[in-house]
Coordinates of C-alpha atoms and ligand atoms in Angstrom, one line a residue:
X12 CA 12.8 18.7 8.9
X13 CA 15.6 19.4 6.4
X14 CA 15.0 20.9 2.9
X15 CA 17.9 21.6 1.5
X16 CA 17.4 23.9 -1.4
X17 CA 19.8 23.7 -4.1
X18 CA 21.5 27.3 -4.9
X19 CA 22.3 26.3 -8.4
X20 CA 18.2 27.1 -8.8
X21 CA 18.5 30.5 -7.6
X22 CA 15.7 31.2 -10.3
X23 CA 13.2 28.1 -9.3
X24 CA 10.0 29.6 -7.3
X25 CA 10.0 28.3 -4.1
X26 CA 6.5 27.4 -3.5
X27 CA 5.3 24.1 -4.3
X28 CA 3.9 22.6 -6.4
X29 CA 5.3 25.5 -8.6
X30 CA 8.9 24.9 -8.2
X31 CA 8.1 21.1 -9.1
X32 CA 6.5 22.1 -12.1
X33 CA 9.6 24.1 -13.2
X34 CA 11.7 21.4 -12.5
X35 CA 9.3 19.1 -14.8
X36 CA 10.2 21.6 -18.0
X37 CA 13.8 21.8 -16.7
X38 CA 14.1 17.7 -16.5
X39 CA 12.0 17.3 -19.6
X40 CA 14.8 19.8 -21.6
X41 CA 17.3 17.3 -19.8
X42 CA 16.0 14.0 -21.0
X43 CA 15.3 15.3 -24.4
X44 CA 19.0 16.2 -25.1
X45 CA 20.0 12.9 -23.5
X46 CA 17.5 11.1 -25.7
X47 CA 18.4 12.9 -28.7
X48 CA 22.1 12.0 -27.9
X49 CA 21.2 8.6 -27.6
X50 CA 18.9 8.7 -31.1
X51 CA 15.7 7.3 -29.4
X52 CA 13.4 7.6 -26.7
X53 CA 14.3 7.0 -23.1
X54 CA 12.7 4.6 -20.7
X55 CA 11.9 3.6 -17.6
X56 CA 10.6 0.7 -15.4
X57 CA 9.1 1.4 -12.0
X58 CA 9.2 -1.9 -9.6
X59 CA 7.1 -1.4 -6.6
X60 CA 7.6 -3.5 -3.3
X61 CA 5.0 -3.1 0.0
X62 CA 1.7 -1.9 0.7
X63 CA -0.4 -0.4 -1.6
X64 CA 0.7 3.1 0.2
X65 CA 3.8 2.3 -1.8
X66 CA 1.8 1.6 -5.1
X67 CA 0.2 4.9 -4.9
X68 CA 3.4 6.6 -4.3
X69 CA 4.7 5.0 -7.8
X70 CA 1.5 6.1 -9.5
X71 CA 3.1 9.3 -8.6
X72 CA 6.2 9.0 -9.1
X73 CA 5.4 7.3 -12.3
X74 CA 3.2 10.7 -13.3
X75 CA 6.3 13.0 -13.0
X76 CA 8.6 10.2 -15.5
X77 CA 5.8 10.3 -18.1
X78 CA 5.4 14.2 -17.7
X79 CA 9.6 14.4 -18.2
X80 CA 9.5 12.6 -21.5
X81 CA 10.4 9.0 -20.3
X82 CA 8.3 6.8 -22.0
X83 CA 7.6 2.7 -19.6
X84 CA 9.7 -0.1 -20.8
X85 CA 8.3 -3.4 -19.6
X86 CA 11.8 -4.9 -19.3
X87 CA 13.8 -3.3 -16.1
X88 CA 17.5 -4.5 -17.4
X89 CA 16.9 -2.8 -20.7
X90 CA 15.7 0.4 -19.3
X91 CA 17.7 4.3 -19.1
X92 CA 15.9 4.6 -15.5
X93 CA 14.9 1.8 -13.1
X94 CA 13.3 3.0 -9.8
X95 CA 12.9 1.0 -6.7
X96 CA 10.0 2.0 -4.5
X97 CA 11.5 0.0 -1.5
X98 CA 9.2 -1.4 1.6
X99 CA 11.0 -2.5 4.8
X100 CA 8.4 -3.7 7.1
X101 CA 9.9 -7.2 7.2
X102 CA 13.2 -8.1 7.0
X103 CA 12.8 -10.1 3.6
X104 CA 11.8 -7.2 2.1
X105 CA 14.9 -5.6 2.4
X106 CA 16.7 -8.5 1.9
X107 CA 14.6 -8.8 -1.9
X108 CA 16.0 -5.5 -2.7
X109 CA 19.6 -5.8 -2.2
X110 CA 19.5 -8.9 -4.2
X111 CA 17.7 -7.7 -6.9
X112 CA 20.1 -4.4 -6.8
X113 CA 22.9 -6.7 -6.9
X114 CA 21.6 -7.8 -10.7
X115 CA 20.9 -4.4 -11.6
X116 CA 24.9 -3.6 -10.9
X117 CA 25.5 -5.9 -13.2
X118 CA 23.1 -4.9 -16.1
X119 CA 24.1 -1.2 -15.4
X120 CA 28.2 -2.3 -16.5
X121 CA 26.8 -3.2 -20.0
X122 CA 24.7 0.1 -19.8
X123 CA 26.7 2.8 -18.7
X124 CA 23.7 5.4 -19.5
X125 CA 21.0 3.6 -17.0
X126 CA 20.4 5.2 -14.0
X127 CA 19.0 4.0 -10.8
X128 CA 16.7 5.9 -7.8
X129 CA 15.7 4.2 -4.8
X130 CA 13.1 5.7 -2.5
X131 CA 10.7 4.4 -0.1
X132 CA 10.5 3.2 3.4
X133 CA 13.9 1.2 3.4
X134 CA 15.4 4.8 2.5
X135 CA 13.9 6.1 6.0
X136 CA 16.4 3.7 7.6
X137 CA 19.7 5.8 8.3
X138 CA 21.8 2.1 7.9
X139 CA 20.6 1.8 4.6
X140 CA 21.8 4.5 3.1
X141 CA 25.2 4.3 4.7
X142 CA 24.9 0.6 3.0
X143 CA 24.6 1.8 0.0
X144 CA 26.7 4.9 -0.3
X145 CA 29.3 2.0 0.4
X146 CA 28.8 -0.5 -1.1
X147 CA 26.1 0.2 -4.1
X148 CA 27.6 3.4 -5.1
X149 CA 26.4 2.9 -8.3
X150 CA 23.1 3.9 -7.3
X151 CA 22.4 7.5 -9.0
X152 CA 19.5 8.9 -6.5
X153 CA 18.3 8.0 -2.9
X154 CA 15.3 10.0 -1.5
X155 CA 12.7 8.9 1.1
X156 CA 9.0 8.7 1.8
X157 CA 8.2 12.2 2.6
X158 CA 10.1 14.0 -1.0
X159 CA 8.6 12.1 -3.5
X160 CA 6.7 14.9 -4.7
X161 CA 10.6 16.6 -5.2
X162 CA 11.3 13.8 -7.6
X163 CA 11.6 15.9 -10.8
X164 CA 13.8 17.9 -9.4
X165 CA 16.3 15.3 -8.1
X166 CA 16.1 13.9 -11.5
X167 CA 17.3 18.0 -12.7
X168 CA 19.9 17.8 -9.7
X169 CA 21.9 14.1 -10.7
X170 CA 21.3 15.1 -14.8
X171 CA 23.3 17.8 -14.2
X172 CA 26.1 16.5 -12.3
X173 CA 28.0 13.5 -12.0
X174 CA 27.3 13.0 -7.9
X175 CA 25.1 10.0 -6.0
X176 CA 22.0 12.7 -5.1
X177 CA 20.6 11.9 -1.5
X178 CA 18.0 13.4 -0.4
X179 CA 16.0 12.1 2.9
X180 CA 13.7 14.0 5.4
X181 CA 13.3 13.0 8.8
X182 CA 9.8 13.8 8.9
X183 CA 7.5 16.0 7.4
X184 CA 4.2 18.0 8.3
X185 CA 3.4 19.2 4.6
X186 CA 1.4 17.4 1.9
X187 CA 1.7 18.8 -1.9
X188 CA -1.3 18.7 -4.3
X189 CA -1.8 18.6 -7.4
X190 CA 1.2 17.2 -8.8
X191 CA 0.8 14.1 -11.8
X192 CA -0.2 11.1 -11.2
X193 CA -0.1 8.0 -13.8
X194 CA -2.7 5.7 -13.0
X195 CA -2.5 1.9 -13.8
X196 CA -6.4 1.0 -14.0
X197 CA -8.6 3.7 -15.6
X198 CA -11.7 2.7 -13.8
X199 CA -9.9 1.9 -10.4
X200 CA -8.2 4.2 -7.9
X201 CA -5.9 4.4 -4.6
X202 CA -6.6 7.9 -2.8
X203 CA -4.6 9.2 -0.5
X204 CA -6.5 10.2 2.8
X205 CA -4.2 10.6 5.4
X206 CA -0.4 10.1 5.9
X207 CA 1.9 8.3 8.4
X208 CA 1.1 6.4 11.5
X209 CA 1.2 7.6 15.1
X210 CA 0.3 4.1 16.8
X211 CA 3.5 2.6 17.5
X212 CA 2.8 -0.8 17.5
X213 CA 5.6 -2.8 19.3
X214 CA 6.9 -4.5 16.5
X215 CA 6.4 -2.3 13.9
X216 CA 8.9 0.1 11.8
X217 CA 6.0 2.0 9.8
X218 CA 5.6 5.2 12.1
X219 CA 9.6 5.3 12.0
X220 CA 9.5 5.4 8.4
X221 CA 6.6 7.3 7.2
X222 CA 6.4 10.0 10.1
X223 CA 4.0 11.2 12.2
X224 CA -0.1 10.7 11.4
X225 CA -1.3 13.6 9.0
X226 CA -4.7 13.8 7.5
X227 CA -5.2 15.2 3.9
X228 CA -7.7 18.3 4.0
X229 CA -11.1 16.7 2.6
X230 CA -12.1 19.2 0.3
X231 CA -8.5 18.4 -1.7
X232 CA -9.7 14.4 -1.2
X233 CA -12.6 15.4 -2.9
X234 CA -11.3 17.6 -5.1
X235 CA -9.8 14.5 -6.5
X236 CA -12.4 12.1 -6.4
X237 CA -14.5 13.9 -8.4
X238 CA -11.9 14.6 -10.7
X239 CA -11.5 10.7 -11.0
X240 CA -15.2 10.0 -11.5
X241 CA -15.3 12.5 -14.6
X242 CA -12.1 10.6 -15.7
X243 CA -14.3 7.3 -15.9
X244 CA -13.0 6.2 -12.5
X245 CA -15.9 4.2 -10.7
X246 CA -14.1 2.7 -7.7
X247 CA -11.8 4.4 -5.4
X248 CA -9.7 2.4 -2.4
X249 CA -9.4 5.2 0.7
X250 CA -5.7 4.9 1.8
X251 CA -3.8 5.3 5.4
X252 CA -2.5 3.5 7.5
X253 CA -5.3 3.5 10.3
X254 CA -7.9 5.4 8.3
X255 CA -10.2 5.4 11.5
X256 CA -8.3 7.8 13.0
X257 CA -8.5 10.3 9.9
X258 CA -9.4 13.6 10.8
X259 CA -8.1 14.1 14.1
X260 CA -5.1 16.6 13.1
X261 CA -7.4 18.7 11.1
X262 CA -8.1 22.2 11.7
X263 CA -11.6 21.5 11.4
X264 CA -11.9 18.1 12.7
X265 CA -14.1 15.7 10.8
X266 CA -14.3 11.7 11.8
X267 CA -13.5 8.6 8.5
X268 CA -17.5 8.1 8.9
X269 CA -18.1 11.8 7.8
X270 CA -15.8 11.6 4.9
X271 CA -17.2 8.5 3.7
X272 CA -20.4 10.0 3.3
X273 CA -18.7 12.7 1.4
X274 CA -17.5 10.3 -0.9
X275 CA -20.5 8.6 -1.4
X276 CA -22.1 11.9 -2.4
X277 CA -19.8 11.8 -5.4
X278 CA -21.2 10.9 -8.9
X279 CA -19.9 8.4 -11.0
X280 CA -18.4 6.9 -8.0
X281 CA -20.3 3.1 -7.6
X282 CA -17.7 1.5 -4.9
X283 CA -15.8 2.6 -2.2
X284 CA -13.1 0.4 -0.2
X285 CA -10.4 1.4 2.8
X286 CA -7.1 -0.1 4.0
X287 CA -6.5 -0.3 6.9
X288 CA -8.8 -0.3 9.6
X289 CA -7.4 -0.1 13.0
X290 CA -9.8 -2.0 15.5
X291 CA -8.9 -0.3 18.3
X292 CA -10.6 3.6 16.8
X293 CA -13.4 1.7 14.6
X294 CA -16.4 3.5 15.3
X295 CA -20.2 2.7 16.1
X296 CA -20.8 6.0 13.5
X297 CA -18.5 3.8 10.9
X298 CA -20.7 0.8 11.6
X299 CA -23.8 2.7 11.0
X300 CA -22.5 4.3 7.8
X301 CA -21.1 1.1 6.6
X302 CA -24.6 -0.3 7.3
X303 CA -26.6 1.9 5.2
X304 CA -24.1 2.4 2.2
X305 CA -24.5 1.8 -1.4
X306 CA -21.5 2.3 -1.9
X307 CA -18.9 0.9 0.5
X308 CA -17.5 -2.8 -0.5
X309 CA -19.3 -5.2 1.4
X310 CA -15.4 -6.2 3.2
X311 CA -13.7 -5.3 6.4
X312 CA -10.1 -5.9 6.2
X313 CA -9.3 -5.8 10.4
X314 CA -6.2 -6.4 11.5
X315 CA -6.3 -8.9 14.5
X316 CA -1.6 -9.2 14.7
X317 CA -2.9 -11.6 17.9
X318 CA -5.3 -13.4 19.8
X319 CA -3.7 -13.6 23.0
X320 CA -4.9 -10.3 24.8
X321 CA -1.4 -10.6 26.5
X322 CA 0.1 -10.3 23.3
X323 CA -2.0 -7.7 22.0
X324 CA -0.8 -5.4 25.1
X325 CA 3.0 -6.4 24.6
X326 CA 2.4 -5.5 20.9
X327 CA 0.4 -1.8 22.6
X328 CA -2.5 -2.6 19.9
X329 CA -4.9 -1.5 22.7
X330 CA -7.9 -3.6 22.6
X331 CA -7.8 -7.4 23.6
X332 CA -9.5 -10.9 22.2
X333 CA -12.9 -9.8 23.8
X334 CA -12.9 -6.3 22.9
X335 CA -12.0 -7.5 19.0
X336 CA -14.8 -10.6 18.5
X337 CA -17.4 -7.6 20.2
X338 CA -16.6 -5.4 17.5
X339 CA -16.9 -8.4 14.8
X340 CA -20.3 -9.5 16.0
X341 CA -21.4 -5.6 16.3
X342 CA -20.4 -5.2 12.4
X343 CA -22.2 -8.2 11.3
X344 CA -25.1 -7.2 12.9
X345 CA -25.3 -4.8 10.9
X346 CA -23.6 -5.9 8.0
X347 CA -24.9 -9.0 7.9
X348 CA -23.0 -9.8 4.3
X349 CA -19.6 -8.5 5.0
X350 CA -16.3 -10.0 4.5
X351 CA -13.9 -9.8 6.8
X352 CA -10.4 -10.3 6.6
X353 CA -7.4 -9.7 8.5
X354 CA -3.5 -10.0 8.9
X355 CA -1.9 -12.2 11.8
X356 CA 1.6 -12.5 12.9
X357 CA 3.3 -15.7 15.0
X358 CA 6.3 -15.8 17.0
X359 CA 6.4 -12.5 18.5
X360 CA 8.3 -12.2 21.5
X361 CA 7.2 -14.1 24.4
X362 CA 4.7 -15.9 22.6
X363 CA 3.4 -19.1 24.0
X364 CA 1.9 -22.4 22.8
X365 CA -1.6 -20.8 24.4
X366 CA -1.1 -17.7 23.5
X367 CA -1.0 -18.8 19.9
X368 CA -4.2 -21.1 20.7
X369 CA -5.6 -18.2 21.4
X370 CA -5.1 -16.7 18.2
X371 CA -6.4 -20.1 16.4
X372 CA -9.6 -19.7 18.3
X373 CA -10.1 -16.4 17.0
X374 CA -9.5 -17.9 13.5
X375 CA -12.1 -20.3 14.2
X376 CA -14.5 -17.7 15.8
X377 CA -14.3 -15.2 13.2
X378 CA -13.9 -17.1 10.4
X379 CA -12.1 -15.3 8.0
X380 CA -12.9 -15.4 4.5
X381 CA -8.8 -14.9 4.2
X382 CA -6.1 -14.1 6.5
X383 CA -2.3 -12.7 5.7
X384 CA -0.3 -14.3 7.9
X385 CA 3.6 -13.5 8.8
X386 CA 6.0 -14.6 10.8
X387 CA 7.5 -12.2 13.2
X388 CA 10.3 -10.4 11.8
X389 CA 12.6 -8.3 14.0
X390 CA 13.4 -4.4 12.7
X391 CA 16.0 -2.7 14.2
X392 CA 15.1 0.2 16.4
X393 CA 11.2 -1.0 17.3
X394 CA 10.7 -1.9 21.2
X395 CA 10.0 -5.5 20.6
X396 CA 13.3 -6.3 19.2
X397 CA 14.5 -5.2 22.7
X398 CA 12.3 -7.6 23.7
X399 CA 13.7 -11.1 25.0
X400 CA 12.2 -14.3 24.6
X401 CA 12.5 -14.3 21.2
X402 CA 10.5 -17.2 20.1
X403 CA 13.2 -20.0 18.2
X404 CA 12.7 -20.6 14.8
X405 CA 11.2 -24.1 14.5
X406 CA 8.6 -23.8 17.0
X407 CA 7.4 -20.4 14.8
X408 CA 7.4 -22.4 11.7
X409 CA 5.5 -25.1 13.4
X410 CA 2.7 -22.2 14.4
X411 CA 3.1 -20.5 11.0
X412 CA 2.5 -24.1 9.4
X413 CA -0.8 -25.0 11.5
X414 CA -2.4 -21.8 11.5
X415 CA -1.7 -21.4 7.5
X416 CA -4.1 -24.6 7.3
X417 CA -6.6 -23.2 9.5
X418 CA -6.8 -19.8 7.7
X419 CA -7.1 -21.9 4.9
X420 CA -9.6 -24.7 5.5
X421 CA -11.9 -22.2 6.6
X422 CA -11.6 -19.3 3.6
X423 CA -12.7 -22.2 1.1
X424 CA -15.4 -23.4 3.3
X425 CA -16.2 -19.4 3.4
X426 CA -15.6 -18.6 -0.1
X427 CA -17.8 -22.1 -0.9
X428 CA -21.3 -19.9 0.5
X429 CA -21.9 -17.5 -2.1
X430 CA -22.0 -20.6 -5.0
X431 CA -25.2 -20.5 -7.6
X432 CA -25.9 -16.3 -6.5
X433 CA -25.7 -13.4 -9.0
X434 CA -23.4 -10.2 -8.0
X435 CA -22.5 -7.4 -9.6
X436 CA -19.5 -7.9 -10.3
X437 CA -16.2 -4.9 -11.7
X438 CA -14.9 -6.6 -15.0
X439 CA -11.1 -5.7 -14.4
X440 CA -9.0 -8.0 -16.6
X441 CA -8.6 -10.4 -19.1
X442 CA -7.6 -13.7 -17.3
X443 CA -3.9 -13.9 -17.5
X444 CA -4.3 -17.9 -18.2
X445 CA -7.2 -17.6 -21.1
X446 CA -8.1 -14.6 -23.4
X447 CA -11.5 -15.9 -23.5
X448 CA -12.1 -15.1 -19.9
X449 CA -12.1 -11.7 -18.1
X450 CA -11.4 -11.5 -14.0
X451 CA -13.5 -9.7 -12.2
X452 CA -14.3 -8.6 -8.7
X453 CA -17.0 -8.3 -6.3
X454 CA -17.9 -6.1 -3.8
X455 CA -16.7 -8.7 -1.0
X456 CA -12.9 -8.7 -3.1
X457 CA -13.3 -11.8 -4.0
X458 CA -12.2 -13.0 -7.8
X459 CA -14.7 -14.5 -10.5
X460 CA -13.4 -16.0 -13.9
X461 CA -16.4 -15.4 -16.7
X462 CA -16.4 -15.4 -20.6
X463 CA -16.7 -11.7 -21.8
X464 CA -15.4 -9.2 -23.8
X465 CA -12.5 -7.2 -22.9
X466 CA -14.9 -3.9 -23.5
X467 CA -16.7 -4.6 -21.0
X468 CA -13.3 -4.3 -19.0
X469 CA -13.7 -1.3 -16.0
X470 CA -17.7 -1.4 -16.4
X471 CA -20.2 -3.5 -13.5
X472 CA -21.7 -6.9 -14.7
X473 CA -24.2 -9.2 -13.1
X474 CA -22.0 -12.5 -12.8
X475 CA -23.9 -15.6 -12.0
X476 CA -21.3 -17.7 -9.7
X477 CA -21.0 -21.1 -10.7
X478 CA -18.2 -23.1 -9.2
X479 CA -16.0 -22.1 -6.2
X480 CA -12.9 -23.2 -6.8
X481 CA -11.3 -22.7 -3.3
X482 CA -10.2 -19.1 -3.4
X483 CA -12.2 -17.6 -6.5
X484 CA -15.3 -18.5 -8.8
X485 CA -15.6 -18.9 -12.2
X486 CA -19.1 -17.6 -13.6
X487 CA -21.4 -16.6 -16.3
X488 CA -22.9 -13.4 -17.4
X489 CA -26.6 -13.1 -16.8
Ligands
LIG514 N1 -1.3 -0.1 9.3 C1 -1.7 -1.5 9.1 C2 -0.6 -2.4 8.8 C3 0.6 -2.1 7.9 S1 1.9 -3.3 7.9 C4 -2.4 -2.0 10.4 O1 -2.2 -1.4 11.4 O2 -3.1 -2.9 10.3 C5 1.0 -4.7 7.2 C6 1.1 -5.9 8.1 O3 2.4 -6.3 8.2 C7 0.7 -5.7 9.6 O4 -0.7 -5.7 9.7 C8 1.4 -6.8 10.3 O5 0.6 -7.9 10.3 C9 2.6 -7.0 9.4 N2 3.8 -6.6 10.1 C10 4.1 -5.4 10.5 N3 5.3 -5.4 11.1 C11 5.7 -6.7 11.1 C12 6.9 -7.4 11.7 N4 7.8 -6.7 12.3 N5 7.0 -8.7 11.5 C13 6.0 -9.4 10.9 N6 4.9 -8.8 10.4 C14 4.8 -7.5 10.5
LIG515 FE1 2.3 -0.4 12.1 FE2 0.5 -0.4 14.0 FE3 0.8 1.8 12.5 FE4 -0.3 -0.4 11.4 S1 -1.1 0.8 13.1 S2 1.3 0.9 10.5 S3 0.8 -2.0 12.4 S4 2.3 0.9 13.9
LIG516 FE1 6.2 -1.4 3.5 FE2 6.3 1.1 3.8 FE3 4.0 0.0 3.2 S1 7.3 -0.4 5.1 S2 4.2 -2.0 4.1 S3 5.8 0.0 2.0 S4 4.3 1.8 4.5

């Protein structure tokens, strides 16, 4: 691990999140004489790309802009600061960010004032950021995944000189609390549980770029949970990359199952969801506890990448076809109502016409009431893009194709079940199509569409689901 402290804060106290804190009052002096130069307030736009890992990092990041006296401007051309929160699990992702940097250059020639930070898990990536400190040298600060807390202080660091400010770890073991955090729902929150990913999946670039697996002590999880609950929070989404395996670093080991009934110990709190569950360490104990819950979301989101058990090895997922439609049937059994989806991937290396039947007939087995489904993308530096028999293009868009109408076919036959029950039901929006409407969600994730007032927005209704229309409902109070 690197940290390079900067000399010019001789006077900064070195433990965190104290010396974040002063950087905060430091930045916040900063942007005030910059605003008051400029003769209004300055603004910012945060676009987030990737997981929602990546969203809750911008909730944070977001925390420490509002804290420093930049106020959000919806617009990204027409804001001082634009952030990128980059994702680089498949090539297009990167490939989204250069072009959209590209257009930024441009905005920032008729804006000489804007500045620009990237961060993220393209950032991780050491080509990247020679990329850019070549070509996009108009970029004003690069940092990573494991410094975002140091954010405020970067932003002290390039206000006060004219220099690109890069700043990325290798790894990291250390997790800062208590710094701000700007959420986007009120009612609804992302919660950091653990960090990183130690599972080296073949094809993946995750555990590359956000470091080793680190779990987040639970009292500090919490901590915050409770916190959120007296803030009017009422849901809170667990988040890690293979939150069955939380715990395990801990001094004082403790398993996902045992937290969760931490959590649900929490007043205030009414639902609890995770992402993502990794089938090879989901427990009988999480079964059991997910069984008898009030509170956990009646879905599963399981990962199946494969279901050729050949694949699943060259891919080192470490459980095969039979070991994964076990584990579905023991969870029904005991969750009888629970939706289960997943995220697939064609064309990785070596894949063959009956290896990717195989995966269809888990489809069909399973029965998902939705699938994510991607197309193998090579990253740079991952053992399966060492891998030869990569599979050509037009026979993985002919696979993509038929198993996109599968996964689909059968989520609106899926979907179709639940049509003439009442669920409760968390009023989250008004419907972006018709102010009359809010959008809502039930404990299974799915969408309903029901006339409402928008007070009732962040508070649990009983919805009576009327008409499926493929993917969502649209309802009525009762
Ligand atoms: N930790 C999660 C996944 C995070 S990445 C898990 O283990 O399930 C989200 C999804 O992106 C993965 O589930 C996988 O389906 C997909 N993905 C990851 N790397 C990919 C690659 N190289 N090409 C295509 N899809 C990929
Ligand atoms: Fe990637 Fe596998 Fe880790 Fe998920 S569990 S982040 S797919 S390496
Ligand atoms: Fe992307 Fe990083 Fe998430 S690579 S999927 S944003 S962990």
């Amino acid at each position: 691990m690197t940290d390079p402290e900067i000399s010019l804060y001789s006077a900064a106290p070195a433990s965190e999140p104290e010396r974040q804190y002063y950087f905060m009052d430091r930045a916040k002096e900063l942007v005030k004489e910059a605003s008051e130069r400029a003769g209004r307030a300055l603004t910012f736009h945060v676009t987030t790309f990737g997981c929602q890992m990546n969203a809750r990092d911008s909730e944070k990041l977001e925390g420490i802009l509002r804290k420093v006296g930049y106020i959000e401007e919806a617009d990204e051309e027409k804001a001082d600061f634009v952030i990128y929160n980059t994702c680089t699990v498949r090539e297009n992702a990167n490939q989204r960010v250069y072009g959209r940097l590209g257009q930024l250059g441009h905005a920032k020639k008729s804006n000489p004032h804007m500045m620009i930070a990237l961060c993220g898990c393209m950032m991780q990536e050491p080509q990247v950021v020679e990329k850019l400190k070549k070509s996009y040298r108009f970029v004003d600060i690069i940092f990573g995944t494991h410094n975002i807390y140091k954010f405020a202080e970067l932003i002290a660091a390039r206000m006060e000189s004219d220099r690109m400010v890069i700043d990325i770890w290798k790894d990291t073991d250390r997790i800062v609390e208590d710094l701000p955090v700007a959420r986007k729902y009120p009612f609804k929150s992302g919660v950091n549980i653990m960090f990183g990913c130690n599972n080296f999946c073949s094809y993946c670039i995750v555990p590359y770029v956000r470091g080793r697996e680190r779990s987040r002590d639970p009292k500090m999880i919490i901590r915050e949970i409770e916190k959120l609950a007296a803030d009017g929070v009422v849901e809170v989404m667990l988040l890690g990359q293979n939150v069955n395996s939380y715990g395990k670093t801990l001094d004082q080991p403790m398993t996902f199952a045992q937290l969760l009934e931490e959590v649900e110990k929490v007043d205030g709190i009414r639902r609890i969801r995770f992402m993502t569950s990794h089938p090879k360490d989901l427990s009988d104990e999480l079964i059991e506890v997910m069984g008898r819950s009030e509170k956990i979301c009646r879905h599963l989101h399981l990962p199946l990448q494969s279901g050729s058990s050949r694949i699943l090895k060259k891919m080192n997922r470490r459980y095969t076809k039979e070991q994964y439609l076990d584990l579905v049937d023991r969870i029904r059994a005991a969750v009888p109502d629970i939706s289960l989806t997943t995220d697939i991937i064609v064309g990785f290396p070596g894949e063959t016409e009956e290896d990717f039947l195989e995966t269809l007939d888990v489809v069909r087995r399973v029965r998902y009431d939705s699938a994510f489904t991607f197309i193998y993308s090579k990253r740079t530096g991952t053992p399966a893009a060492a891998m030869e028999e990569q599979v050509p293009q037009d026979v993985v868009k002919d696979r993509f194709d038929r198993l996109l109408r599968e996964v689909q076919d059968i989520s609106a036959q899926v979907c179709a079940v639940h049509e003439g029950t009442v669920q409760e039901v968390l009023a989250e929006s008004v419907n972006d199509h018709d102010p009359s409407l809010l959008t809502g969600r039930m404990s299974n994730n799915l969408l309903v569409h029901f006339p409402g007032d928008p007070s009732l927005i962040g508070r649990l209704v009983k919805v009576r689901l009327v008409t499926c229309r493929g993917f969502y409902y649209l309802g009525e109070m009762v």
